[in-house]
Structures are given as structure tokens and as C-alpha cells.
Amino acid sequence: MATVEVSLKEIMTVVEGALGAALVDYSSGMALGTLGGGKDLDLTVAAAGNTDVIRAKVRTMEMLGLTSQIEDILITLGSQYHLIRLVTGRSGNGLFLYLVLDKSRSNLAMARHQLKRTEQQLEV
């Protein structure tokens, strides 16, 4: 099992094109840990904003009567991918991993694979 800090460091070093990563509590919108980002990528603001994305999707699924669980959500921008992966492990309920990638330098399939792996190893 890996701590939040170790997990975020692993994501940032293993995932090609990673610009920033965070672990977020989507009940409060608070980032429990962040790594990367910068003046053009405020991970704290992004964490709070993506909380609304998850809440909206969960509400929509409930209204539609869908019983499947969300694995991840992909937002594609002109030069970036934003990946949101819900943490489903025993200690991660209500949390999500958030990863921002440089679209020109990243492999989306590998990034999704790494987020899944990190989610399974995360100890909060």
C-alpha cells in the first residue's frame, strides 16, 4: 500500500506527459494532496471544480437508474487530457485521483492504466 505522497510522485514520474496530479475528497472538494501544476494549472481550483463534475454525473446516473460505477471520466481539451478516476478501495470511498496530461506527449491508455494501478495501491 502506498501513501498519498508516494502515489502522486509515482504518477508524476511514471506517466509520460503528466503536468499535475491530485487526490481529492469529492464530498468537500478539498485536495488531500497535489503535485505538479503551476501558474497555468492551479490544482486546488481544478480539484474543487472537478468535484462538481463528479457530483453532476452521479446525480445523472441516479436519475437514469444506472447502477454501474464510474471508473473514470475523461475531459479532452485542445492541448491537454484531464483524467478523473474514482477511488473505490476500502479506505478511498468519496475520493478521486485527478491527472492532467500534455496531450502531445502522453499515452492516454497508459495513463489510465497507471491511475487504475495507483488507485488499487492507495492507502489513505
PDB file of C-alpha atoms in Angstrom:
ATOM      1  CA  MET A   1       0.000   0.000   0.000  1.00  0.00           C
ATOM      2  CA  ALA A   2       1.218   3.486  -0.859  1.00  0.00           C
ATOM      3  CA  THR A   3       0.651   6.821   0.837  1.00  0.00           C
ATOM      4  CA  VAL A   4      -0.860   9.823  -0.939  1.00  0.00           C
ATOM      5  CA  GLU A   5       2.536  11.483  -1.375  1.00  0.00           C
ATOM      6  CA  VAL A   6       4.196   8.349  -2.745  1.00  0.00           C
ATOM      7  CA  SER A   7       1.253   7.665  -5.075  1.00  0.00           C
ATOM      8  CA  LEU A   8       1.286  11.175  -6.564  1.00  0.00           C
ATOM      9  CA  LYS A   9       5.083  11.064  -7.026  1.00  0.00           C
ATOM     10  CA  GLU A  10       4.787   7.731  -8.823  1.00  0.00           C
ATOM     11  CA  ILE A  11       2.089   9.066 -11.147  1.00  0.00           C
ATOM     12  CA  MET A  12       4.142  12.145 -12.000  1.00  0.00           C
ATOM     13  CA  THR A  13       7.305  10.157 -12.731  1.00  0.00           C
ATOM     14  CA  VAL A  14       5.827   7.104 -14.467  1.00  0.00           C
ATOM     15  CA  VAL A  15       3.179   8.755 -16.644  1.00  0.00           C
ATOM     16  CA  GLU A  16       4.714  10.410 -19.709  1.00  0.00           C
ATOM     17  CA  GLY A  17       3.455  13.978 -20.169  1.00  0.00           C
ATOM     18  CA  ALA A  18       1.995  14.341 -16.658  1.00  0.00           C
ATOM     19  CA  LEU A  19       1.560  18.011 -15.746  1.00  0.00           C
ATOM     20  CA  GLY A  20      -0.158  17.664 -12.382  1.00  0.00           C
ATOM     21  CA  ALA A  21      -1.869  15.159 -10.116  1.00  0.00           C
ATOM     22  CA  ALA A  22      -4.113  15.366  -7.080  1.00  0.00           C
ATOM     23  CA  LEU A  23      -6.102  13.255  -4.670  1.00  0.00           C
ATOM     24  CA  VAL A  24      -9.423  14.935  -3.925  1.00  0.00           C
ATOM     25  CA  ASP A  25     -12.296  14.425  -1.494  1.00  0.00           C
ATOM     26  CA  TYR A  26     -15.400  14.976  -3.613  1.00  0.00           C
ATOM     27  CA  SER A  27     -17.726  15.451  -0.662  1.00  0.00           C
ATOM     28  CA  SER A  28     -15.860  18.633   0.294  1.00  0.00           C
ATOM     29  CA  GLY A  29     -13.930  19.487  -2.900  1.00  0.00           C
ATOM     30  CA  MET A  30     -10.712  19.660  -0.885  1.00  0.00           C
ATOM     31  CA  ALA A  31      -7.444  18.366  -2.335  1.00  0.00           C
ATOM     32  CA  LEU A  32      -5.795  15.945   0.108  1.00  0.00           C
ATOM     33  CA  GLY A  33      -2.563  16.117  -1.863  1.00  0.00           C
ATOM     34  CA  THR A  34      -1.257  17.737  -5.042  1.00  0.00           C
ATOM     35  CA  LEU A  35       1.896  17.513  -7.094  1.00  0.00           C
ATOM     36  CA  GLY A  36       2.840  19.496 -10.187  1.00  0.00           C
ATOM     37  CA  GLY A  37       0.657  22.162 -11.677  1.00  0.00           C
ATOM     38  CA  GLY A  38       1.876  25.731 -11.906  1.00  0.00           C
ATOM     39  CA  LYS A  39       0.715  29.242 -12.721  1.00  0.00           C
ATOM     40  CA  ASP A  40      -1.457  27.993 -15.594  1.00  0.00           C
ATOM     41  CA  LEU A  41      -2.722  24.944 -13.696  1.00  0.00           C
ATOM     42  CA  ASP A  42      -3.974  25.587 -10.164  1.00  0.00           C
ATOM     43  CA  LEU A  43      -4.671  22.064  -8.930  1.00  0.00           C
ATOM     44  CA  THR A  44      -6.599  23.278  -5.882  1.00  0.00           C
ATOM     45  CA  VAL A  45      -9.073  25.170  -8.075  1.00  0.00           C
ATOM     46  CA  ALA A  46      -9.242  22.270 -10.529  1.00  0.00           C
ATOM     47  CA  ALA A  47      -9.912  19.827  -7.662  1.00  0.00           C
ATOM     48  CA  ALA A  48     -12.870  21.862  -6.440  1.00  0.00           C
ATOM     49  CA  GLY A  49     -14.255  22.305  -9.954  1.00  0.00           C
ATOM     50  CA  ASN A  50     -13.976  18.637 -10.832  1.00  0.00           C
ATOM     51  CA  THR A  51     -15.890  17.787  -7.680  1.00  0.00           C
ATOM     52  CA  ASP A  52     -18.890  19.401  -9.371  1.00  0.00           C
ATOM     53  CA  VAL A  53     -18.300  17.244 -12.465  1.00  0.00           C
ATOM     54  CA  ILE A  54     -18.454  14.059 -10.400  1.00  0.00           C
ATOM     55  CA  ARG A  55     -21.490  15.159  -8.413  1.00  0.00           C
ATOM     56  CA  ALA A  56     -23.354  16.016 -11.629  1.00  0.00           C
ATOM     57  CA  LYS A  57     -22.519  12.658 -13.207  1.00  0.00           C
ATOM     58  CA  VAL A  58     -23.559  10.719 -10.096  1.00  0.00           C
ATOM     59  CA  ARG A  59     -26.893  12.610  -9.987  1.00  0.00           C
ATOM     60  CA  THR A  60     -27.481  11.962 -13.686  1.00  0.00           C
ATOM     61  CA  MET A  61     -26.765   8.260 -13.281  1.00  0.00           C
ATOM     62  CA  GLU A  62     -29.205   8.096 -10.366  1.00  0.00           C
ATOM     63  CA  MET A  63     -31.933   9.831 -12.402  1.00  0.00           C
ATOM     64  CA  LEU A  64     -31.360   7.382 -15.257  1.00  0.00           C
ATOM     65  CA  GLY A  65     -31.429   4.418 -12.906  1.00  0.00           C
ATOM     66  CA  LEU A  66     -27.932   3.314 -13.895  1.00  0.00           C
ATOM     67  CA  THR A  67     -26.332   1.017 -11.331  1.00  0.00           C
ATOM     68  CA  SER A  68     -22.827   0.758 -12.790  1.00  0.00           C
ATOM     69  CA  GLN A  69     -19.970   2.514 -11.030  1.00  0.00           C
ATOM     70  CA  ILE A  70     -17.955   5.290 -12.638  1.00  0.00           C
ATOM     71  CA  GLU A  71     -14.431   4.088 -13.380  1.00  0.00           C
ATOM     72  CA  ASP A  72     -13.032   7.271 -14.848  1.00  0.00           C
ATOM     73  CA  ILE A  73     -14.023  10.470 -16.601  1.00  0.00           C
ATOM     74  CA  LEU A  74     -12.019  11.968 -19.470  1.00  0.00           C
ATOM     75  CA  ILE A  75     -12.111  15.643 -20.404  1.00  0.00           C
ATOM     76  CA  THR A  76     -10.262  16.456 -23.622  1.00  0.00           C
ATOM     77  CA  LEU A  77      -9.005  19.993 -24.206  1.00  0.00           C
ATOM     78  CA  GLY A  78      -7.050  21.344 -27.160  1.00  0.00           C
ATOM     79  CA  SER A  79      -3.662  20.606 -25.609  1.00  0.00           C
ATOM     80  CA  GLN A  80      -4.472  18.563 -22.507  1.00  0.00           C
ATOM     81  CA  TYR A  81      -6.253  15.497 -21.196  1.00  0.00           C
ATOM     82  CA  HIS A  82      -7.869  15.691 -17.760  1.00  0.00           C
ATOM     83  CA  LEU A  83      -8.464  12.274 -16.196  1.00  0.00           C
ATOM     84  CA  ILE A  84     -10.624  11.732 -13.133  1.00  0.00           C
ATOM     85  CA  ARG A  85     -10.536   8.269 -11.519  1.00  0.00           C
ATOM     86  CA  LEU A  86     -12.824   7.461  -8.608  1.00  0.00           C
ATOM     87  CA  VAL A  87     -11.143   5.606  -5.764  1.00  0.00           C
ATOM     88  CA  THR A  88     -13.177   2.546  -4.839  1.00  0.00           C
ATOM     89  CA  GLY A  89     -10.913   0.791  -2.354  1.00  0.00           C
ATOM     90  CA  ARG A  90     -11.887   0.202   1.254  1.00  0.00           C
ATOM     91  CA  SER A  91     -10.354   3.451   2.504  1.00  0.00           C
ATOM     92  CA  GLY A  92     -10.934   5.621  -0.542  1.00  0.00           C
ATOM     93  CA  ASN A  93     -14.693   5.971  -0.744  1.00  0.00           C
ATOM     94  CA  GLY A  94     -15.566   9.564  -1.663  1.00  0.00           C
ATOM     95  CA  LEU A  95     -12.152  10.285  -3.193  1.00  0.00           C
ATOM     96  CA  PHE A  96     -10.859  10.675  -6.727  1.00  0.00           C
ATOM     97  CA  LEU A  97      -7.491  10.855  -8.418  1.00  0.00           C
ATOM     98  CA  TYR A  98      -7.085  13.720 -10.860  1.00  0.00           C
ATOM     99  CA  LEU A  99      -4.392  13.764 -13.534  1.00  0.00           C
ATOM    100  CA  VAL A 100      -3.611  16.434 -16.125  1.00  0.00           C
ATOM    101  CA  LEU A 101      -1.620  15.355 -19.172  1.00  0.00           C
ATOM    102  CA  ASP A 102       0.090  17.177 -22.012  1.00  0.00           C
ATOM    103  CA  LYS A 103      -1.851  15.800 -24.978  1.00  0.00           C
ATOM    104  CA  SER A 104       1.134  15.858 -27.350  1.00  0.00           C
ATOM    105  CA  ARG A 105       3.457  13.914 -25.020  1.00  0.00           C
ATOM    106  CA  SER A 106       1.173  11.401 -23.361  1.00  0.00           C
ATOM    107  CA  ASN A 107      -0.278   7.978 -23.979  1.00  0.00           C
ATOM    108  CA  LEU A 108      -3.856   8.061 -22.738  1.00  0.00           C
ATOM    109  CA  ALA A 109      -4.213   4.277 -22.429  1.00  0.00           C
ATOM    110  CA  MET A 110      -1.048   4.010 -20.335  1.00  0.00           C
ATOM    111  CA  ALA A 111      -2.128   6.929 -18.147  1.00  0.00           C
ATOM    112  CA  ARG A 112      -5.492   5.251 -17.474  1.00  0.00           C
ATOM    113  CA  HIS A 113      -3.694   2.005 -16.660  1.00  0.00           C
ATOM    114  CA  GLN A 114      -1.356   3.759 -14.213  1.00  0.00           C
ATOM    115  CA  LEU A 115      -4.222   5.594 -12.488  1.00  0.00           C
ATOM    116  CA  LYS A 116      -6.061   2.295 -12.017  1.00  0.00           C
ATOM    117  CA  ARG A 117      -2.914   0.724 -10.583  1.00  0.00           C
ATOM    118  CA  THR A 118      -2.347   3.674  -8.259  1.00  0.00           C
ATOM    119  CA  GLU A 119      -5.970   3.614  -7.119  1.00  0.00           C
ATOM    120  CA  GLN A 120      -5.641  -0.056  -6.164  1.00  0.00           C
ATOM    121  CA  GLN A 121      -2.457   0.538  -4.156  1.00  0.00           C
ATOM    122  CA  LEU A 122      -3.509   3.774  -2.442  1.00  0.00           C
ATOM    123  CA  GLU A 123      -3.704   3.810   1.344  1.00  0.00           C
ATOM    124  CA  VAL A 124      -5.442   6.865   2.789  1.00  0.00           C
TER     125      VAL A 124
END
